[in-house]
Short mmCIF file of C-alpha atoms in Angstrom, two decimals:
data_model
loop_
_atom_site.label_atom_id
_atom_site.label_comp_id
_atom_site.label_asym_id
_atom_site.label_seq_id
_atom_site.Cartn_x
_atom_site.Cartn_y
_atom_site.Cartn_z
CA MET A 1 1.77 22.84 -6.40
CA THR A 2 5.43 23.32 -7.36
CA ASP A 3 8.57 24.10 -5.42
CA THR A 4 8.15 27.78 -6.29
CA LYS A 5 5.37 28.12 -3.74
CA PRO A 6 6.43 30.11 -0.64
CA GLY A 7 7.49 27.99 2.30
CA LEU A 8 7.57 24.64 0.50
CA ALA A 9 11.30 24.07 0.96
CA GLU A 10 11.13 24.85 4.68
CA ILE A 11 8.12 22.57 5.14
CA ALA A 12 9.74 19.75 3.17
CA LEU A 13 12.82 19.84 5.41
CA GLN A 14 10.65 18.30 8.11
CA PRO A 15 10.46 14.51 7.68
CA LEU A 16 7.57 12.94 5.87
CA ILE A 17 4.97 11.41 8.20
CA LEU A 18 4.07 7.84 7.26
CA ALA A 19 0.51 7.17 8.39
CA SER A 20 0.89 3.41 8.39
CA ALA A 21 2.10 0.60 10.61
CA SER A 22 3.08 -1.53 7.60
CA PRO A 23 6.71 -2.71 7.83
CA ARG A 24 6.79 -3.05 4.03
CA ARG A 25 5.98 0.63 3.48
CA ARG A 26 8.51 1.59 6.11
CA HIS A 27 11.18 -0.54 4.42
CA TRP A 28 10.53 1.10 1.04
CA LEU A 29 11.07 4.57 2.49
CA GLU A 30 14.17 3.40 4.35
CA ALA A 31 15.56 1.84 1.17
CA MET A 32 14.97 5.08 -0.74
CA ARG A 33 16.51 7.11 2.11
CA ILE A 34 13.50 9.40 2.40
CA PRO A 35 13.40 10.82 5.95
CA PHE A 36 10.18 9.96 7.74
CA GLU A 37 8.52 9.32 11.06
CA LEU A 38 5.69 6.96 11.90
CA GLN A 39 2.23 7.93 13.12
CA ALA A 40 -0.20 5.07 12.54
CA PRO A 41 -3.87 6.15 12.62
CA GLN A 42 -6.72 4.15 14.11
CA VAL A 43 -9.52 4.06 11.53
CA ASP A 44 -12.45 1.78 10.77
CA GLU A 45 -11.39 -0.24 7.72
CA THR A 46 -14.76 -1.98 7.24
CA PRO A 47 -15.80 -1.84 3.56
CA LEU A 48 -18.99 0.02 2.75
CA LEU A 49 -21.92 -1.92 1.32
CA ASP A 50 -21.11 -2.98 -2.27
CA GLU A 51 -17.96 -0.83 -2.22
CA ASP A 52 -15.65 -1.49 -5.16
CA PRO A 53 -12.18 -2.69 -4.04
CA SER A 54 -10.41 0.23 -5.72
CA ASP A 55 -12.82 2.70 -4.13
CA LEU A 56 -12.19 1.08 -0.75
CA VAL A 57 -8.41 1.46 -0.82
CA LEU A 58 -8.62 5.06 -2.05
CA ARG A 59 -11.12 5.99 0.66
CA LEU A 60 -9.04 4.39 3.41
CA ALA A 61 -5.77 5.93 2.22
CA GLU A 62 -7.38 9.37 2.16
CA LEU A 63 -9.00 8.81 5.56
CA LYS A 64 -5.71 7.73 7.17
CA ALA A 65 -3.87 10.73 5.71
CA GLU A 66 -6.64 13.11 6.77
CA VAL A 67 -6.60 11.89 10.39
CA ILE A 68 -2.84 12.32 10.76
CA ALA A 69 -2.65 15.57 8.76
CA ALA A 70 -5.24 17.13 11.07
CA ARG A 71 -2.88 16.48 14.00
CA ASN A 72 0.17 17.81 12.16
CA PRO A 73 -0.60 21.11 10.42
CA GLY A 74 1.96 22.11 7.81
CA ARG A 75 3.45 18.61 7.55
CA TRP A 76 3.42 16.24 4.59
CA VAL A 77 1.57 13.02 5.46
CA MET A 78 1.58 9.88 3.33
CA ALA A 79 -0.86 7.00 3.67
CA ALA A 80 -1.66 3.90 1.66
CA ASP A 81 -4.02 0.95 1.74
CA THR A 82 -3.89 -2.31 -0.22
CA THR A 83 -6.39 -5.01 -1.00
CA VAL A 84 -6.67 -8.03 -3.26
CA ALA A 85 -9.68 -8.52 -5.52
CA VAL A 86 -10.92 -11.46 -7.53
CA ASP A 87 -14.11 -11.22 -9.58
CA HIS A 88 -14.64 -7.78 -7.95
CA HIS A 89 -14.74 -9.38 -4.48
CA THR A 90 -12.45 -7.83 -1.89
CA LEU A 91 -9.97 -10.07 -0.07
CA ASN A 92 -8.54 -8.25 2.92
CA LYS A 93 -6.49 -9.78 5.73
CA PRO A 94 -7.79 -13.22 6.76
CA VAL A 95 -9.61 -13.39 10.07
CA ASP A 96 -8.45 -16.94 10.82
CA VAL A 97 -6.76 -20.00 9.31
CA GLU A 98 -9.82 -21.21 7.41
CA ASP A 99 -10.36 -17.74 5.95
CA ALA A 100 -6.77 -17.74 4.68
CA VAL A 101 -7.33 -21.18 3.13
CA ARG A 102 -10.51 -19.89 1.49
CA MET A 103 -8.73 -16.87 -0.02
CA LEU A 104 -5.81 -18.86 -1.37
CA THR A 105 -8.19 -21.43 -2.83
CA LEU A 106 -9.99 -18.60 -4.66
CA ILE A 107 -6.87 -17.09 -6.22
CA GLN A 108 -4.80 -20.19 -6.99
CA GLY A 109 -4.43 -21.11 -10.64
CA ARG A 110 -5.72 -17.78 -11.98
CA ALA A 111 -5.22 -14.03 -12.10
CA HIS A 112 -6.30 -11.53 -9.46
CA GLN A 113 -5.91 -7.79 -8.97
CA VAL A 114 -4.01 -5.95 -6.26
CA HIS A 115 -5.19 -2.38 -5.66
CA THR A 116 -3.14 0.08 -3.63
CA GLY A 117 -4.63 3.44 -2.73
CA PHE A 118 -2.13 6.24 -2.09
CA CYS A 119 -2.59 9.66 -0.51
CA LEU A 120 -0.17 12.50 0.15
CA GLN A 121 -1.63 15.39 2.13
CA ARG A 122 -0.51 18.65 3.71
CA ASN A 123 -3.21 20.74 5.37
CA ASP A 124 -6.08 20.86 2.83
CA LEU A 125 -3.90 19.95 -0.17
CA THR A 126 -4.40 16.32 -1.17
CA HIS A 127 -2.87 14.18 -3.92
CA SER A 128 -4.35 10.70 -4.20
CA PHE A 129 -4.66 7.85 -6.68
CA VAL A 130 -5.13 4.09 -7.00
CA ASP A 131 -2.55 1.87 -8.68
CA THR A 132 -3.52 -1.63 -9.80
CA ALA A 133 -1.39 -4.66 -10.67
CA GLN A 134 -2.51 -8.03 -11.99
CA VAL A 135 -0.95 -11.09 -10.38
CA PHE A 136 -1.02 -14.59 -11.85
CA PHE A 137 -0.92 -17.43 -9.30
CA ARG A 138 0.24 -20.96 -10.01
CA PRO A 139 -2.19 -23.83 -9.27
CA LEU A 140 -1.90 -25.06 -5.69
CA THR A 141 -3.19 -28.20 -4.01
CA GLU A 142 -5.07 -28.06 -0.73
CA ALA A 143 -2.06 -29.60 0.99
CA GLN A 144 0.21 -26.87 -0.38
CA ILE A 145 -2.22 -24.16 0.66
CA ARG A 146 -2.53 -25.53 4.19
CA TRP A 147 1.24 -25.88 4.45
CA TYR A 148 1.63 -22.23 3.47
CA VAL A 149 -1.02 -21.08 5.93
CA GLY A 150 0.81 -23.10 8.58
CA THR A 151 3.86 -20.85 8.12
CA ARG A 152 1.66 -17.99 9.45
CA GLU A 153 2.96 -15.67 6.74
CA PRO A 154 -0.51 -15.16 5.20
CA MET A 155 -2.25 -14.15 8.41
CA ASP A 156 -1.63 -10.40 8.29
CA LYS A 157 -1.55 -9.96 4.51
CA ALA A 158 -4.29 -8.80 2.16
CA GLY A 159 -5.26 -11.76 0.00
CA ALA A 160 -3.44 -14.10 2.41
CA TYR A 161 -0.01 -14.05 0.76
CA ALA A 162 3.24 -12.07 0.76
CA ILE A 163 4.85 -11.57 -2.64
CA GLN A 164 8.11 -10.57 -0.92
CA GLY A 165 8.17 -13.75 1.16
CA ILE A 166 7.34 -17.44 0.75
CA GLY A 167 4.38 -16.39 -1.38
CA ALA A 168 6.81 -15.50 -4.20
CA LEU A 169 7.01 -19.25 -4.91
CA PHE A 170 3.42 -19.19 -6.13
CA ILE A 171 3.69 -16.25 -8.56
CA GLU A 172 3.75 -16.94 -12.29
CA ALA A 173 3.81 -13.32 -13.42
CA VAL A 174 2.94 -9.75 -12.45
CA GLU A 175 1.50 -7.17 -14.82
CA GLY A 176 2.09 -3.72 -13.35
CA SER A 177 4.15 -2.53 -10.40
CA PHE A 178 5.71 -5.13 -8.11
CA SER A 179 5.90 -2.46 -5.41
CA THR A 180 2.15 -1.87 -5.68
CA VAL A 181 1.62 -5.55 -4.81
CA MET A 182 3.85 -4.99 -1.77
CA GLY A 183 1.68 -2.07 -0.69
CA LEU A 184 3.35 1.11 -1.97
CA PRO A 185 3.38 2.25 -5.63
CA VAL A 186 6.89 3.70 -5.44
CA GLU A 187 7.14 4.58 -9.14
CA ARG A 188 4.16 6.93 -9.04
CA MET A 189 5.05 8.09 -5.54
CA GLY A 190 8.53 9.10 -6.65
CA ALA A 191 7.16 10.95 -9.66
CA LEU A 192 4.74 12.86 -7.43
CA PHE A 193 7.47 13.77 -4.94
CA GLY A 194 9.58 15.03 -7.82
CA HIS A 195 6.72 17.06 -9.27
CA LEU A 196 6.12 18.71 -5.91
CA GLY A 197 9.80 19.55 -5.50
CA LEU A 198 10.21 17.40 -2.39
CA LEU A 199 13.15 15.22 -3.43
CA LYS A 200 15.81 17.92 -3.22
CA PRO A 201 15.05 19.22 0.29
CA TRP A 202 14.39 15.71 1.62
CA MET A 203 17.22 13.85 -0.12
CA GLY A 204 19.42 16.37 -1.91
CA PHE A 205 18.32 14.91 -5.25
CA PRO A 206 19.35 17.42 -7.96
CA LYS A 207 16.68 19.08 -10.06
CA ALA A 208 16.70 18.32 -13.79
#
């Protein structure tokens, strides 16, 4: 779809709906000055049997967007989901302290992948993709891991760390998008918004 489609400009003047409770995704949109409102969906995020991590995040992003789009006909809805994977095993948010210790023990001293699924939907029109970054962690001792878990920062983060927080101390390098590791692939998101002609009516961004 392009901005030549009838009604797109009028629809785009309504704020984007962010189908997520993530403060990191909210902060990205605020920083980019994209007008939005929050409507966090309640969905079952349990992985399917033998579901690949990238398939999981794409499915959940599309499900979240679909739930909120159904309640808001004619509105643009954006959803995302992020997970960490090592050796094709999914590491979601830890369920307790020992689970966080287990995850950090698995990823310390090696590389792991961060997959973020993204979905933008309006009515039956859906644009979705998965963006993947590779993160290299420094070696950590058990004492260092337990100290970090004691800060409580890992407890609501996929893979049990926050790259934008204390967890940045443990990162050797990132291959791919830093924003994807934070939970929103803003580079590809911005390109999609531009392709759909949404940046001008939302932000006043001039067309090329």
